[in-house]
Tab-separated table of C-alpha atoms in Angstrom:
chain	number	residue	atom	x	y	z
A	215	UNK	CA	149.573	120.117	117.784
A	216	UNK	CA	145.757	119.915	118.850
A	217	UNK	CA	144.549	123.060	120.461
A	218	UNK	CA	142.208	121.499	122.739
A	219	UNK	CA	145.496	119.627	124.461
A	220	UNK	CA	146.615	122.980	124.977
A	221	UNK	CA	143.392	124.272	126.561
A	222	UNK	CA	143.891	121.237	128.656
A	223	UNK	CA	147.202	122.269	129.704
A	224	UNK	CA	146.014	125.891	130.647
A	225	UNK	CA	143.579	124.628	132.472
A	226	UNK	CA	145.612	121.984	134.478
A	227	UNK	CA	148.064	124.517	135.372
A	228	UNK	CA	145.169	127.243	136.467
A	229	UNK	CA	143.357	125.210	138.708
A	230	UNK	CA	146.454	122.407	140.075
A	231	UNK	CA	145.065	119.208	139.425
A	232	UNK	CA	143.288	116.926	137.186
A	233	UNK	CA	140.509	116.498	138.902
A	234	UNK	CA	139.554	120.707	139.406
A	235	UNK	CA	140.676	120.987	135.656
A	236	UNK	CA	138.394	117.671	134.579
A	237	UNK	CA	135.379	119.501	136.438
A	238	UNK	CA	136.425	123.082	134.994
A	239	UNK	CA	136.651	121.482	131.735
A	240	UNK	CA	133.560	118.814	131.990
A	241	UNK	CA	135.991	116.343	130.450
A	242	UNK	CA	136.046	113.016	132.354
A	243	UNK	CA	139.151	112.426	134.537
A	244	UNK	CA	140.414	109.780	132.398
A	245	UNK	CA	140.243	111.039	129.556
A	246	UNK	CA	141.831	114.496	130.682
A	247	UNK	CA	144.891	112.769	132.020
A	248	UNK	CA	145.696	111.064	128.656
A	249	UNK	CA	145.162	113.818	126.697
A	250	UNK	CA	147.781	115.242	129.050
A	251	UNK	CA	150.186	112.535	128.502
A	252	UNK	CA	149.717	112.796	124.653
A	253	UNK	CA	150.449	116.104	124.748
A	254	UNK	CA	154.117	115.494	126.813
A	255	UNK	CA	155.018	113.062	124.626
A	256	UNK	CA	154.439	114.868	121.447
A	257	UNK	CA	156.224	117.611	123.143
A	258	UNK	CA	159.122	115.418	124.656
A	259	UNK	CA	158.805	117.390	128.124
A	260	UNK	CA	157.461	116.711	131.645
A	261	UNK	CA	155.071	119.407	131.925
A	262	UNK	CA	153.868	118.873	135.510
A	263	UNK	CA	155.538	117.475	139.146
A	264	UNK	CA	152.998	114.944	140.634
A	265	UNK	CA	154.565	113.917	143.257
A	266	UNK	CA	153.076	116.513	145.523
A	267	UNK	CA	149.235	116.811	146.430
A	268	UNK	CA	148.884	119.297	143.636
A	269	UNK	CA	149.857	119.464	140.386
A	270	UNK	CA	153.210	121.497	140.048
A	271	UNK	CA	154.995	122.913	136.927
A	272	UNK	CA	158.201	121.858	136.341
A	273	UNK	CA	161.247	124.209	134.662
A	274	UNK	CA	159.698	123.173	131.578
A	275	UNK	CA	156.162	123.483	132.322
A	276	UNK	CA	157.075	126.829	133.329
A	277	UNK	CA	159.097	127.722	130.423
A	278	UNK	CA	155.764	126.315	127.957
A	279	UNK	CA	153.087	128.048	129.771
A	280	UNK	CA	153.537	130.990	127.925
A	281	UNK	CA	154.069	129.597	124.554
A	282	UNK	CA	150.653	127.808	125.150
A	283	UNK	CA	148.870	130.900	126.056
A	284	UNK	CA	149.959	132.878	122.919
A	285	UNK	CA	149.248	129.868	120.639
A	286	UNK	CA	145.816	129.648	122.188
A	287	UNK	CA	145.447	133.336	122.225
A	288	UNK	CA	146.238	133.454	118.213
A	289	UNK	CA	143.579	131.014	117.399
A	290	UNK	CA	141.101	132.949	119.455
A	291	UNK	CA	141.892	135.759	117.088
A	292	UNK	CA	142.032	133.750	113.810
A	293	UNK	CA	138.624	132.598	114.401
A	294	UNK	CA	137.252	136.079	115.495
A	295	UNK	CA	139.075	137.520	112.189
A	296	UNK	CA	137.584	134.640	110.187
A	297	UNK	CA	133.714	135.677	111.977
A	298	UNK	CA	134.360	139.123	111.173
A	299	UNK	CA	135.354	138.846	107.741
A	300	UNK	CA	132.739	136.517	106.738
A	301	UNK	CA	130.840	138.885	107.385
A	302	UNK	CA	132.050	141.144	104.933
A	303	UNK	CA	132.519	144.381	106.924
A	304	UNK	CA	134.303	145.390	110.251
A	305	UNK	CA	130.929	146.236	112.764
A	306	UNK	CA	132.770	146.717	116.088
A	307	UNK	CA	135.944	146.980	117.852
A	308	UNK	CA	137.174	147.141	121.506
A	309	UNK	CA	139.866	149.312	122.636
A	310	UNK	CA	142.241	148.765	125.536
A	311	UNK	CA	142.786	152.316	128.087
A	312	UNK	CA	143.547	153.580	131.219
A	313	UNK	CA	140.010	154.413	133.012
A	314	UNK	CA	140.459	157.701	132.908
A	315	UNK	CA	141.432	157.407	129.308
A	316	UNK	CA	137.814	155.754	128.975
A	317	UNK	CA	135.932	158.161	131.273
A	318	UNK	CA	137.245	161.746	129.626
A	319	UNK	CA	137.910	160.811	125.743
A	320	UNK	CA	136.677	156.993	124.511
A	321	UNK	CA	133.280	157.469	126.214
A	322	UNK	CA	132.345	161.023	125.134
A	323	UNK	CA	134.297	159.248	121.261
A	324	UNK	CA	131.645	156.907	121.209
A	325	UNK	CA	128.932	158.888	122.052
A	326	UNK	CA	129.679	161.462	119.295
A	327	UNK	CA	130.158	158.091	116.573
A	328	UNK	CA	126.423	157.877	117.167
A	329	UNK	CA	124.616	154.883	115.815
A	330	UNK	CA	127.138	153.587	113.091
A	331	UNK	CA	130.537	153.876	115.083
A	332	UNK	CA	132.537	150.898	115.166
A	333	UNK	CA	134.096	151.143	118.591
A	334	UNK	CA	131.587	149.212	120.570
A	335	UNK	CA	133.534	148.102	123.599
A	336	UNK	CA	136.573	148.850	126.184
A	337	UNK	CA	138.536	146.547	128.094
A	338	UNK	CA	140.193	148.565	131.038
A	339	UNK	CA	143.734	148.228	132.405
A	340	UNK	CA	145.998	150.175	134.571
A	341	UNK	CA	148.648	152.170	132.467
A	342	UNK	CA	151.584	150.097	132.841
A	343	UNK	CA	149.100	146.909	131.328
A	344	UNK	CA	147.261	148.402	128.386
A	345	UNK	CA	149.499	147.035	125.702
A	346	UNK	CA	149.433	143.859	127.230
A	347	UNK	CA	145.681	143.764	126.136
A	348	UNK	CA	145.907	144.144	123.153
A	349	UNK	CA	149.291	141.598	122.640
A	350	UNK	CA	147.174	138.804	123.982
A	351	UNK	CA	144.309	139.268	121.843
A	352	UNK	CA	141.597	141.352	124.462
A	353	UNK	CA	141.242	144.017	122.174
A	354	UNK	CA	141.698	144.964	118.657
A	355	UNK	CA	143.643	148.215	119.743
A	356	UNK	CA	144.643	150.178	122.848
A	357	UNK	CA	145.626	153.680	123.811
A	358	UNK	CA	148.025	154.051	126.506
A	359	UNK	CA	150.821	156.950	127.204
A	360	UNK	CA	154.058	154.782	127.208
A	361	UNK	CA	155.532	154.744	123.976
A	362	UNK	CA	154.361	150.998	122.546
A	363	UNK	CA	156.487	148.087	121.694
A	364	UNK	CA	158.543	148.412	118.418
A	365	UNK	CA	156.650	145.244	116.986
A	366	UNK	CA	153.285	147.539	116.899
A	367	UNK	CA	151.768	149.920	114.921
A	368	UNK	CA	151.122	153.296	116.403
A	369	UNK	CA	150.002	157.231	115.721
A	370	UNK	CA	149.714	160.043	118.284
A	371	UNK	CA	146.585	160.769	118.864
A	372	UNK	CA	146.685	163.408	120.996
A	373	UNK	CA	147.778	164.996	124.376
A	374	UNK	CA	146.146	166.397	127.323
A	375	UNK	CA	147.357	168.204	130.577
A	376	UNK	CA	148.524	167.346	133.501
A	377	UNK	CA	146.920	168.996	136.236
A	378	UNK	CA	146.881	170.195	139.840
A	379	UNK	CA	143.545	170.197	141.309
A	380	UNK	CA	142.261	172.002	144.576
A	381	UNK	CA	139.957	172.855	146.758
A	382	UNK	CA	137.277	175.333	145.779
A	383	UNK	CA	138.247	177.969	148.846
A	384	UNK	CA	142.001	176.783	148.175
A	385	UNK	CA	144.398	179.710	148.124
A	386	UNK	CA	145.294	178.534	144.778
A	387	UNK	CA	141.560	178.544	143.376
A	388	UNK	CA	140.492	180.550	140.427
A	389	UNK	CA	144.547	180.451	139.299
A	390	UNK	CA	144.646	179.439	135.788
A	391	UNK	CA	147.937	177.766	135.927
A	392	UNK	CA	150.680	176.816	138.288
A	393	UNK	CA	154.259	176.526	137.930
A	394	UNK	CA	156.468	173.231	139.161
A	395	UNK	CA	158.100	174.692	141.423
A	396	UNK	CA	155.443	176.368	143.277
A	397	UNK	CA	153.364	173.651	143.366
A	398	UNK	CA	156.023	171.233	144.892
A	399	UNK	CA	155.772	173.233	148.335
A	400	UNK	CA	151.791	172.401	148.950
A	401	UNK	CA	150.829	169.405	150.290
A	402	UNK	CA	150.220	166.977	146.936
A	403	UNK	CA	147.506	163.757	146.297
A	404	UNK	CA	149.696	161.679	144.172
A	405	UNK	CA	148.571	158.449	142.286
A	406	UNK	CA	150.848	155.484	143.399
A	407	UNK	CA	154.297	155.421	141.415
A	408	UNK	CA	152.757	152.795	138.830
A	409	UNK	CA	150.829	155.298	136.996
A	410	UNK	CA	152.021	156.726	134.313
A	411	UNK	CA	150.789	160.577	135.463
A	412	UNK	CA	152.939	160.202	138.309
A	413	UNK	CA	156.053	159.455	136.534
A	414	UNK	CA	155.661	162.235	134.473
A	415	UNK	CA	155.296	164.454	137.427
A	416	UNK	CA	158.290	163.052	139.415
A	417	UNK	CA	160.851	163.361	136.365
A	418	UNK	CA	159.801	166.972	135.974
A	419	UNK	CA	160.540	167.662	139.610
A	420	UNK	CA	163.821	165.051	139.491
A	421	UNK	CA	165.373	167.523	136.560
A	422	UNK	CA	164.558	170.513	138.615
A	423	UNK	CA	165.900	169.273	141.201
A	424	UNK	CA	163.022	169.962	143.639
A	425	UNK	CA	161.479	167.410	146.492
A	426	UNK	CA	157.721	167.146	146.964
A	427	UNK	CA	155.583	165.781	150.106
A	428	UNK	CA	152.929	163.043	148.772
A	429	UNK	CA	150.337	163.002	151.757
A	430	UNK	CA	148.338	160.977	150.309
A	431	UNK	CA	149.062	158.287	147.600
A	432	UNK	CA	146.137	156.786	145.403
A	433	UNK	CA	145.224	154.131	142.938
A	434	UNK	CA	141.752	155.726	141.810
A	435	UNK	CA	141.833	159.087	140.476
A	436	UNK	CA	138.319	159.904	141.905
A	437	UNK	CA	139.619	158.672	145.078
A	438	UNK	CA	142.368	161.875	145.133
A	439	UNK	CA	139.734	164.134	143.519
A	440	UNK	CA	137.580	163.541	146.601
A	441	UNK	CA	140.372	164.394	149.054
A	442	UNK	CA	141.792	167.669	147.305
A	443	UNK	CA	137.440	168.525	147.231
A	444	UNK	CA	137.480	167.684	151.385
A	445	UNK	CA	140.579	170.294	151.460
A	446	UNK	CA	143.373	167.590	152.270
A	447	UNK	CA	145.684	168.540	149.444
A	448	UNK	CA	145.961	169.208	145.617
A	449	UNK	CA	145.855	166.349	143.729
A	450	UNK	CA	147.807	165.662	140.693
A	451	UNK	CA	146.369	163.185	137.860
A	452	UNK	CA	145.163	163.862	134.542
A	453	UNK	CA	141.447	162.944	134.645
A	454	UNK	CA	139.033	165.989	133.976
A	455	UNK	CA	137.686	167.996	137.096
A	456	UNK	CA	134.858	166.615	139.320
A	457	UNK	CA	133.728	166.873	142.796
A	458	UNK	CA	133.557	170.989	142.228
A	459	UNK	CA	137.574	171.066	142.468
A	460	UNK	CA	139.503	173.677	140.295
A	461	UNK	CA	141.519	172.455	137.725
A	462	UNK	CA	145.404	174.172	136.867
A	463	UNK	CA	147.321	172.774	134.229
A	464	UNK	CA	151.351	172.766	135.396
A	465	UNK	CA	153.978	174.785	133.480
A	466	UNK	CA	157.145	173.535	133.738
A	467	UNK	CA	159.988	175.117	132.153
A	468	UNK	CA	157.654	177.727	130.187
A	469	UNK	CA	155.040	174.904	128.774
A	470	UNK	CA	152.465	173.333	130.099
A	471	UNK	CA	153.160	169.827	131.088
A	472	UNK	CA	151.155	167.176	128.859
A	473	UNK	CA	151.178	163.537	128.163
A	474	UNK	CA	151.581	162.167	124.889
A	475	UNK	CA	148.665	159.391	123.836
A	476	UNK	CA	149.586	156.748	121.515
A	477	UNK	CA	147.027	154.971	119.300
A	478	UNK	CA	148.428	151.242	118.729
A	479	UNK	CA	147.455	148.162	116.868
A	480	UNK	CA	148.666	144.895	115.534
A	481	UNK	CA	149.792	145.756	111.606
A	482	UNK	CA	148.581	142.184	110.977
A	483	UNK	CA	144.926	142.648	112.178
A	484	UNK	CA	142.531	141.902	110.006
A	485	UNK	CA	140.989	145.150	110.714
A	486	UNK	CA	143.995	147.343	110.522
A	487	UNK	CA	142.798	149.673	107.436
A	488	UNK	CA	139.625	150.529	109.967
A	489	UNK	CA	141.423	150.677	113.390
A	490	UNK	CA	143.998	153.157	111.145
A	491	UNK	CA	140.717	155.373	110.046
A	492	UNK	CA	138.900	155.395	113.784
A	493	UNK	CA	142.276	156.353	115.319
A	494	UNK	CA	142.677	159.670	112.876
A	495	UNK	CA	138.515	159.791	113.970
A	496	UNK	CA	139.883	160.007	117.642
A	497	UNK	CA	142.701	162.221	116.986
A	498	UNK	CA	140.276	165.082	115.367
A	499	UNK	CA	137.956	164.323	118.614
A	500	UNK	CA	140.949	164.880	121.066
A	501	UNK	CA	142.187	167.677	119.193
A	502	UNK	CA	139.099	169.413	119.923
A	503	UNK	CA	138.202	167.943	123.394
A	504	UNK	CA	141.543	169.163	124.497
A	505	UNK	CA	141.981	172.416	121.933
A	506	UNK	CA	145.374	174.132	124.557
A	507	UNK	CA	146.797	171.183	125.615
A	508	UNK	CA	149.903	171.180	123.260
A	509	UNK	CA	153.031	169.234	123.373
């Protein structure tokens, strides 16, 4: 199967016709929509509905678009392996995270790597997304805080809190930590129920059996640091302090709630021996970034 009749496909189906493909492309029209048919007849399918103005998929075109993407995907790889290999040593990586997971531990990692660390470059993702990444081929590894797919390698790396953050003048301020249940009867800045933080928060209160008032809900972590700093709340996330707010890890049950973080990788990567070797690097750094925050 020729790859570039799959690219063709990809394309086709991104952009709904032949014509925004051909231009996408800067294949000729013509020669675009036999490549097309080539490709359907070698398959034995109907990829596409043309009897609208656009370019639908049918069931099966549906059914294939996936299968195309990960076949493309793979030889993206196997000729980025094949670079990298060439060259006789592994010279940088890119690592899949949450952005708070890039702003508190794999930007201060990098920094301390100094001149010859490998880990050169971060794709970010929400939580639920970071594995994702790194299954179609945008990074070599990821760390995320959902346990990974069973088809993956993976280490703990680390943990860090969870915290409750307030207002400098807050009643709470200057507390060192804060139990569940007292927490649950403030006003709360909660991130929106994708992120993984907030699960972990609303378990803990579901097996307590305790209710909680979200007055605000938030997709940017800054965004609910900003509002617990103006005095509207305490906010609940696990990025580090900023805007001058006070920081209170949550006990729950005697411990301090934490969140597990998973190092993960493809086995079969080329450069699984050296993702293996930064990973125990970045468990070491998180270990001492985040000495009391124990599971």
């Amino acid at each position: 199967m020729d790859l570039r009749h799959l690219t063709y496909f990809l394309s086709i189906a991104d952009e709904g016709s032949i014509n925004a493909a051909s231009r996408s492309l800067l294949v000729a029209q013509p020669s675009l929509s036999r490549q097309l048919r080539s490709l359907e007849k070698e398959l034995g399918l109907t990829l596409f509905d043309r009897s609208g103005a656009r370019l639908s998929l049918t069931a099966a075109g549906t059914a294939f678009l996936p299968i195309a993407k990960d076949l493309v995907t793979r030889a993206a790889q196997a000729k980025s392996s094949a670079r990298a290999m060439a060259g006789g040593s592994v010279q940088r990586l890119t690592i899949a995270a949450a952005s708070a997971t890039i702003a508190d531990i794999i930007a201060p990692f990098i920094v301390s790597q100094g001149p010859g660390g490998i880990l050169t470059d971060v794709v970010e993702a929400t939580p639920e997304f970071v594995y994702q990444e790194l299954q179609e081929g945008r990074a070599d590894f990821a760390l995320g805080t959902k346990p990974p797919p069973s088809n993956l390698e993976s280490i703990v790396v680390g943990s860090a809190f969870l915290w409750a953050q307030c207002n400098a003048e807050h009643p709470l301020a200057g507390r060192e930590k804060i139990g569940l249940s007292e927490l649950v009867q403030w006003p709360l800045i909660a991130m929106t129920a994708d992120f993984g933080v907030r699960t972990m928060f609303d378990d803990a209160v579901s097996a307590e059996h305790l209710t909680y008032t979200a007055e605000f809900e938030v997709r940017s972590a800054r965004v609910g640091q900003a509002l617990a700093a103006a005095g509207k709340g305490i906010c609940v996330l696990s990025d580090d302090p900023s805007f001058g707010v006070h920081a209170m890890p949550i006990t729950h049950r005697g411990k301090d709630l934490v969140f597990t973080l998973f190092g993960v990788w493809n086995p079969l990567h080329f450069a699984a021996p050296a993702i293996g070797e930064c990973l125990q690097n970045l468990s070491r750094f998180t270990a001492d970034l985040y000495p009391a925050a124990r599971l």
